[in-house]
Amino acid sequence: MAVLPIVVAPDPRLKRKAEPVAAVDAETARLMDDMLETMYAAPGIGLAAPQVGVLKRVIVVDVAREGEAPQPLRLANPEILWTSEETRVHEEGCLSLPEMYDEVTRPARIRVRFLGRDNQVQEMEADGLLATCIQHEIDHLQGTLFVDHLSSVKRNMMLRKLQKRKKSGTLAA
Ligand code: K1U
Ligand code: ZN
């Protein structure tokens, strides 16, 4: 397994739409494993393939708390089948927007269909932080960042700060 470099915004790779995988073959399974290693190393609770420069519809998530057993999830071609009307607010961060945080409102519960690491179709329901994190990662596959859920004033301020930090060399490109 390998820790991959994470793409930091602003970057056109984070604004593009990812392509579905034809199947979870050995290459995609390896990508999933490398993404999990990258996410744990960051550390983070989720990661989408475009964040490591791969425009495929693949995400990984693990919202287990410190001291709990790991609960890694590997999802290819995730599709949201249902969302609750009830919403939840969470102060989100993003490994592609280091040190930027703000509250985002999303559906509190979701049902998702996806291909697992074994290429089998699976469905699952999620709530709480897991539901928030899966939606955040699926947004990445559409080229949407959490700042796109904020006002344009807040979004532009955060992206300008990151651009400055990249230019001054205080952030990885
Ligand atoms: O997609 C990403 O960039 C990962 C992001 C996921 C996420 C965080 C919060 C709400 C929704 C989605 C992160 O993991 S940011 C880091 C983070 O939240 C965290 C890191 C260490 C311990 C606990 C949380
Ligand atoms: Zn993110």
mmCIF file of C-alpha atoms and ligand atoms in Angstrom:
data_model
loop_
_atom_site.group_PDB
_atom_site.id
_atom_site.type_symbol
_atom_site.label_atom_id
_atom_site.label_comp_id
_atom_site.label_asym_id
_atom_site.label_seq_id
_atom_site.Cartn_x
_atom_site.Cartn_y
_atom_site.Cartn_z
ATOM 1 C CA MET A 1 0.000 0.000 0.000
ATOM 2 C CA ALA A 2 1.118 3.603 -0.517
ATOM 3 C CA VAL A 3 0.441 7.072 0.851
ATOM 4 C CA LEU A 4 -0.502 9.263 -2.133
ATOM 5 C CA PRO A 5 -0.065 13.058 -2.396
ATOM 6 C CA ILE A 6 -3.302 14.987 -1.737
ATOM 7 C CA VAL A 7 -4.391 17.674 -4.234
ATOM 8 C CA VAL A 8 -4.940 21.051 -2.518
ATOM 9 C CA ALA A 9 -7.475 23.655 -3.756
ATOM 10 C CA PRO A 10 -7.653 25.691 -5.869
ATOM 11 C CA ASP A 11 -6.896 23.006 -8.478
ATOM 12 C CA PRO A 12 -8.870 22.177 -11.649
ATOM 13 C CA ARG A 13 -8.742 18.423 -10.811
ATOM 14 C CA LEU A 14 -11.021 19.088 -7.842
ATOM 15 C CA LYS A 15 -13.651 20.768 -10.071
ATOM 16 C CA ARG A 16 -14.006 17.983 -12.662
ATOM 17 C CA LYS A 17 -16.587 15.188 -12.727
ATOM 18 C CA ALA A 18 -15.186 11.710 -12.001
ATOM 19 C CA GLU A 19 -15.935 8.722 -14.289
ATOM 20 C CA PRO A 20 -17.619 5.519 -13.073
ATOM 21 C CA VAL A 21 -15.424 2.406 -12.882
ATOM 22 C CA ALA A 22 -16.416 -0.480 -15.184
ATOM 23 C CA ALA A 23 -15.809 -2.925 -12.315
ATOM 24 C CA VAL A 24 -13.762 -3.149 -9.133
ATOM 25 C CA ASP A 25 -10.768 -4.947 -10.602
ATOM 26 C CA ALA A 26 -7.326 -5.383 -8.997
ATOM 27 C CA GLU A 27 -6.280 -1.840 -9.982
ATOM 28 C CA THR A 28 -9.360 -0.239 -8.412
ATOM 29 C CA ALA A 29 -9.046 -2.433 -5.282
ATOM 30 C CA ARG A 30 -5.440 -1.250 -4.935
ATOM 31 C CA LEU A 31 -6.533 2.383 -5.398
ATOM 32 C CA MET A 32 -9.091 1.883 -2.575
ATOM 33 C CA ASP A 33 -6.398 0.441 -0.281
ATOM 34 C CA ASP A 34 -3.929 3.247 -1.104
ATOM 35 C CA MET A 35 -6.649 5.848 -0.501
ATOM 36 C CA LEU A 36 -7.405 4.360 2.930
ATOM 37 C CA GLU A 37 -3.722 4.434 3.847
ATOM 38 C CA THR A 38 -3.521 8.060 2.630
ATOM 39 C CA MET A 39 -6.648 8.978 4.646
ATOM 40 C CA TYR A 40 -5.358 7.380 7.868
ATOM 41 C CA ALA A 41 -1.952 9.065 7.404
ATOM 42 C CA ALA A 42 -3.474 12.551 6.880
ATOM 43 C CA PRO A 43 -5.410 11.923 9.224
ATOM 44 C CA GLY A 44 -8.960 12.137 7.916
ATOM 45 C CA ILE A 45 -12.306 10.349 8.052
ATOM 46 C CA GLY A 46 -12.910 10.190 4.289
ATOM 47 C CA LEU A 47 -11.219 10.609 0.914
ATOM 48 C CA ALA A 48 -12.389 10.733 -2.705
ATOM 49 C CA ALA A 49 -10.256 9.613 -5.687
ATOM 50 C CA PRO A 50 -10.098 13.129 -7.275
ATOM 51 C CA GLN A 51 -8.299 14.277 -4.104
ATOM 52 C CA VAL A 52 -5.399 12.021 -5.113
ATOM 53 C CA GLY A 53 -5.643 13.154 -8.750
ATOM 54 C CA VAL A 54 -7.627 10.109 -9.986
ATOM 55 C CA LEU A 55 -10.890 11.042 -11.745
ATOM 56 C CA LYS A 56 -12.729 7.803 -10.873
ATOM 57 C CA ARG A 57 -15.913 7.395 -8.823
ATOM 58 C CA VAL A 58 -14.224 5.839 -5.789
ATOM 59 C CA ILE A 59 -14.416 6.941 -2.153
ATOM 60 C CA VAL A 60 -13.248 5.593 1.208
ATOM 61 C CA VAL A 61 -14.569 6.443 4.674
ATOM 62 C CA ASP A 62 -13.859 5.491 8.287
ATOM 63 C CA VAL A 63 -15.592 7.494 11.013
ATOM 64 C CA ALA A 64 -14.543 5.203 13.912
ATOM 65 C CA ARG A 65 -13.307 7.234 16.880
ATOM 66 C CA GLU A 66 -9.868 6.914 18.408
ATOM 67 C CA GLY A 67 -9.759 3.760 20.541
ATOM 68 C CA GLU A 68 -12.598 2.108 18.557
ATOM 69 C CA ALA A 69 -11.962 -0.709 16.074
ATOM 70 C CA PRO A 70 -11.415 0.665 12.540
ATOM 71 C CA GLN A 71 -14.495 0.550 10.262
ATOM 72 C CA PRO A 72 -13.058 1.128 6.773
ATOM 73 C CA LEU A 73 -15.570 1.458 3.935
ATOM 74 C CA ARG A 74 -14.570 1.264 0.252
ATOM 75 C CA LEU A 75 -17.218 2.438 -2.213
ATOM 76 C CA ALA A 76 -17.051 2.498 -6.026
ATOM 77 C CA ASN A 77 -19.774 4.164 -8.130
ATOM 78 C CA PRO A 78 -21.706 5.278 -5.007
ATOM 79 C CA GLU A 79 -25.279 6.358 -5.708
ATOM 80 C CA ILE A 80 -27.552 8.046 -3.177
ATOM 81 C CA LEU A 81 -30.914 6.279 -3.426
ATOM 82 C CA TRP A 82 -32.746 8.170 -0.664
ATOM 83 C CA THR A 83 -32.203 11.130 1.643
ATOM 84 C CA SER A 84 -34.206 12.068 4.755
ATOM 85 C CA GLU A 85 -36.041 15.362 4.971
ATOM 86 C CA GLU A 86 -34.507 15.841 8.391
ATOM 87 C CA THR A 87 -31.160 17.617 8.165
ATOM 88 C CA ARG A 88 -28.055 17.798 10.343
ATOM 89 C CA VAL A 89 -25.421 20.522 10.604
ATOM 90 C CA HIS A 90 -21.754 19.622 10.912
ATOM 91 C CA GLU A 91 -18.617 21.743 10.972
ATOM 92 C CA GLU A 92 -16.825 20.189 8.005
ATOM 93 C CA GLY A 93 -13.179 20.197 7.037
ATOM 94 C CA CYS A 94 -11.504 18.870 3.911
ATOM 95 C CA LEU A 95 -8.023 17.481 3.332
ATOM 96 C CA SER A 96 -7.958 19.479 0.062
ATOM 97 C CA LEU A 97 -8.778 22.715 1.970
ATOM 98 C CA PRO A 98 -6.326 22.507 4.888
ATOM 99 C CA GLU A 99 -7.269 24.477 8.018
ATOM 100 C CA MET A 100 -10.596 25.641 6.541
ATOM 101 C CA TYR A 101 -13.759 24.697 8.443
ATOM 102 C CA ASP A 102 -17.391 25.760 8.315
ATOM 103 C CA GLU A 103 -20.876 24.490 9.053
ATOM 104 C CA VAL A 104 -22.701 22.652 6.265
ATOM 105 C CA THR A 105 -26.323 21.446 6.403
ATOM 106 C CA ARG A 106 -27.084 18.119 4.708
ATOM 107 C CA PRO A 107 -29.729 15.360 4.944
ATOM 108 C CA ALA A 108 -29.372 13.545 8.292
ATOM 109 C CA ARG A 109 -29.891 10.030 6.860
ATOM 110 C CA ILE A 110 -29.172 8.495 3.469
ATOM 111 C CA ARG A 111 -29.402 5.188 1.625
ATOM 112 C CA VAL A 112 -26.499 4.419 -0.731
ATOM 113 C CA ARG A 113 -25.844 1.739 -3.374
ATOM 114 C CA PHE A 114 -22.258 0.993 -4.387
ATOM 115 C CA LEU A 115 -19.775 -1.640 -5.545
ATOM 116 C CA GLY A 116 -17.589 -2.962 -2.731
ATOM 117 C CA ARG A 117 -13.964 -4.083 -2.911
ATOM 118 C CA ASP A 118 -15.228 -7.532 -3.996
ATOM 119 C CA ASN A 119 -17.112 -5.939 -6.955
ATOM 120 C CA GLN A 120 -20.463 -6.935 -5.382
ATOM 121 C CA VAL A 121 -23.369 -4.480 -5.318
ATOM 122 C CA GLN A 122 -24.178 -3.413 -1.763
ATOM 123 C CA GLU A 123 -26.687 -1.052 -0.166
ATOM 124 C CA MET A 124 -26.381 0.616 3.210
ATOM 125 C CA GLU A 125 -28.153 3.227 5.333
ATOM 126 C CA ALA A 126 -26.104 5.813 7.145
ATOM 127 C CA ASP A 127 -26.824 8.500 9.707
ATOM 128 C CA GLY A 128 -24.864 10.953 11.837
ATOM 129 C CA LEU A 129 -21.253 11.701 10.900
ATOM 130 C CA LEU A 130 -21.152 8.716 8.507
ATOM 131 C CA ALA A 131 -24.031 10.168 6.447
ATOM 132 C CA THR A 132 -22.354 13.598 6.412
ATOM 133 C CA CYS A 133 -18.991 12.158 5.403
ATOM 134 C CA ILE A 134 -20.364 9.952 2.591
ATOM 135 C CA GLN A 135 -22.235 12.970 1.143
ATOM 136 C CA HIS A 136 -19.094 15.136 1.382
ATOM 137 C CA GLU A 137 -17.091 12.457 -0.492
ATOM 138 C CA ILE A 138 -19.774 11.917 -3.171
ATOM 139 C CA ASP A 139 -19.782 15.711 -3.686
ATOM 140 C CA HIS A 140 -16.055 15.441 -4.558
ATOM 141 C CA LEU A 141 -16.979 13.035 -7.403
ATOM 142 C CA GLN A 142 -19.158 15.809 -8.888
ATOM 143 C CA GLY A 143 -16.413 18.433 -8.513
ATOM 144 C CA THR A 144 -18.192 19.984 -5.531
ATOM 145 C CA LEU A 145 -16.288 21.101 -2.412
ATOM 146 C CA PHE A 146 -17.856 21.860 0.981
ATOM 147 C CA VAL A 147 -17.162 25.563 0.360
ATOM 148 C CA ASP A 148 -19.601 25.370 -2.592
ATOM 149 C CA HIS A 149 -22.352 24.991 0.064
ATOM 150 C CA LEU A 150 -21.331 28.340 1.639
ATOM 151 C CA SER A 151 -21.887 31.935 0.500
ATOM 152 C CA SER A 152 -19.700 33.096 -2.385
ATOM 153 C CA VAL A 153 -18.081 35.618 0.005
ATOM 154 C CA LYS A 154 -16.923 32.855 2.414
ATOM 155 C CA ARG A 155 -15.956 30.503 -0.448
ATOM 156 C CA ASN A 156 -13.847 33.088 -2.273
ATOM 157 C CA MET A 157 -12.170 34.179 0.957
ATOM 158 C CA MET A 158 -11.116 30.587 1.773
ATOM 159 C CA LEU A 159 -9.948 29.819 -1.781
ATOM 160 C CA ARG A 160 -7.962 33.087 -1.961
ATOM 161 C CA LYS A 161 -6.239 32.257 1.352
ATOM 162 C CA LEU A 162 -5.263 28.817 0.026
ATOM 163 C CA GLN A 163 -4.032 30.286 -3.280
ATOM 164 C CA LYS A 164 -1.832 32.730 -1.335
ATOM 165 C CA ARG A 165 -0.458 29.939 0.867
ATOM 166 C CA LYS A 166 0.314 27.807 -2.211
ATOM 167 C CA LYS A 167 2.096 30.729 -3.923
ATOM 168 C CA SER A 168 4.144 31.542 -0.823
ATOM 169 C CA GLY A 169 5.200 27.877 -0.602
ATOM 170 C CA THR A 170 3.616 27.309 2.816
ATOM 171 C CA LEU A 171 1.337 24.633 1.284
ATOM 172 C CA ALA A 172 2.026 21.655 -0.979
ATOM 173 C CA ALA A 173 0.939 22.308 -4.601
HETATM 174 O O1 K1U B 1 -12.856 14.611 2.023
HETATM 175 C C1 K1U B 1 -11.995 14.986 2.790
HETATM 176 O O2 K1U B 1 -11.250 15.892 2.489
HETATM 177 C C2 K1U B 1 -11.822 14.351 4.144
HETATM 178 C C3 K1U B 1 -12.572 15.087 5.241
HETATM 179 C C4 K1U B 1 -13.914 14.424 5.390
HETATM 180 C C5 K1U B 1 -14.977 15.109 6.177
HETATM 181 C C6 K1U B 1 -14.724 15.755 7.362
HETATM 182 C C7 K1U B 1 -15.753 16.353 8.086
HETATM 183 C C8 K1U B 1 -17.025 16.290 7.602
HETATM 184 C C9 K1U B 1 -17.280 15.672 6.416
HETATM 185 C C10 K1U B 1 -16.253 15.059 5.706
HETATM 186 C C11 K1U B 1 -11.737 14.976 6.503
HETATM 187 O O3 K1U B 1 -11.483 13.921 6.978
HETATM 188 S S1 K1U B 1 -11.195 16.446 7.246
HETATM 189 C C12 K1U B 1 -10.362 15.870 8.723
HETATM 190 C C13 K1U B 1 -11.298 15.424 9.794
HETATM 191 O O4 K1U B 1 -12.482 15.672 9.739
HETATM 192 C C14 K1U B 1 -10.782 14.656 10.939
HETATM 193 C C15 K1U B 1 -9.439 14.358 11.074
HETATM 194 C C16 K1U B 1 -8.984 13.649 12.162
HETATM 195 C C17 K1U B 1 -9.854 13.226 13.135
HETATM 196 C C18 K1U B 1 -11.186 13.508 13.026
HETATM 197 C C19 K1U B 1 -11.658 14.217 11.924
HETATM 198 ZN ZN ZN B 2 -13.133 16.861 1.162
#
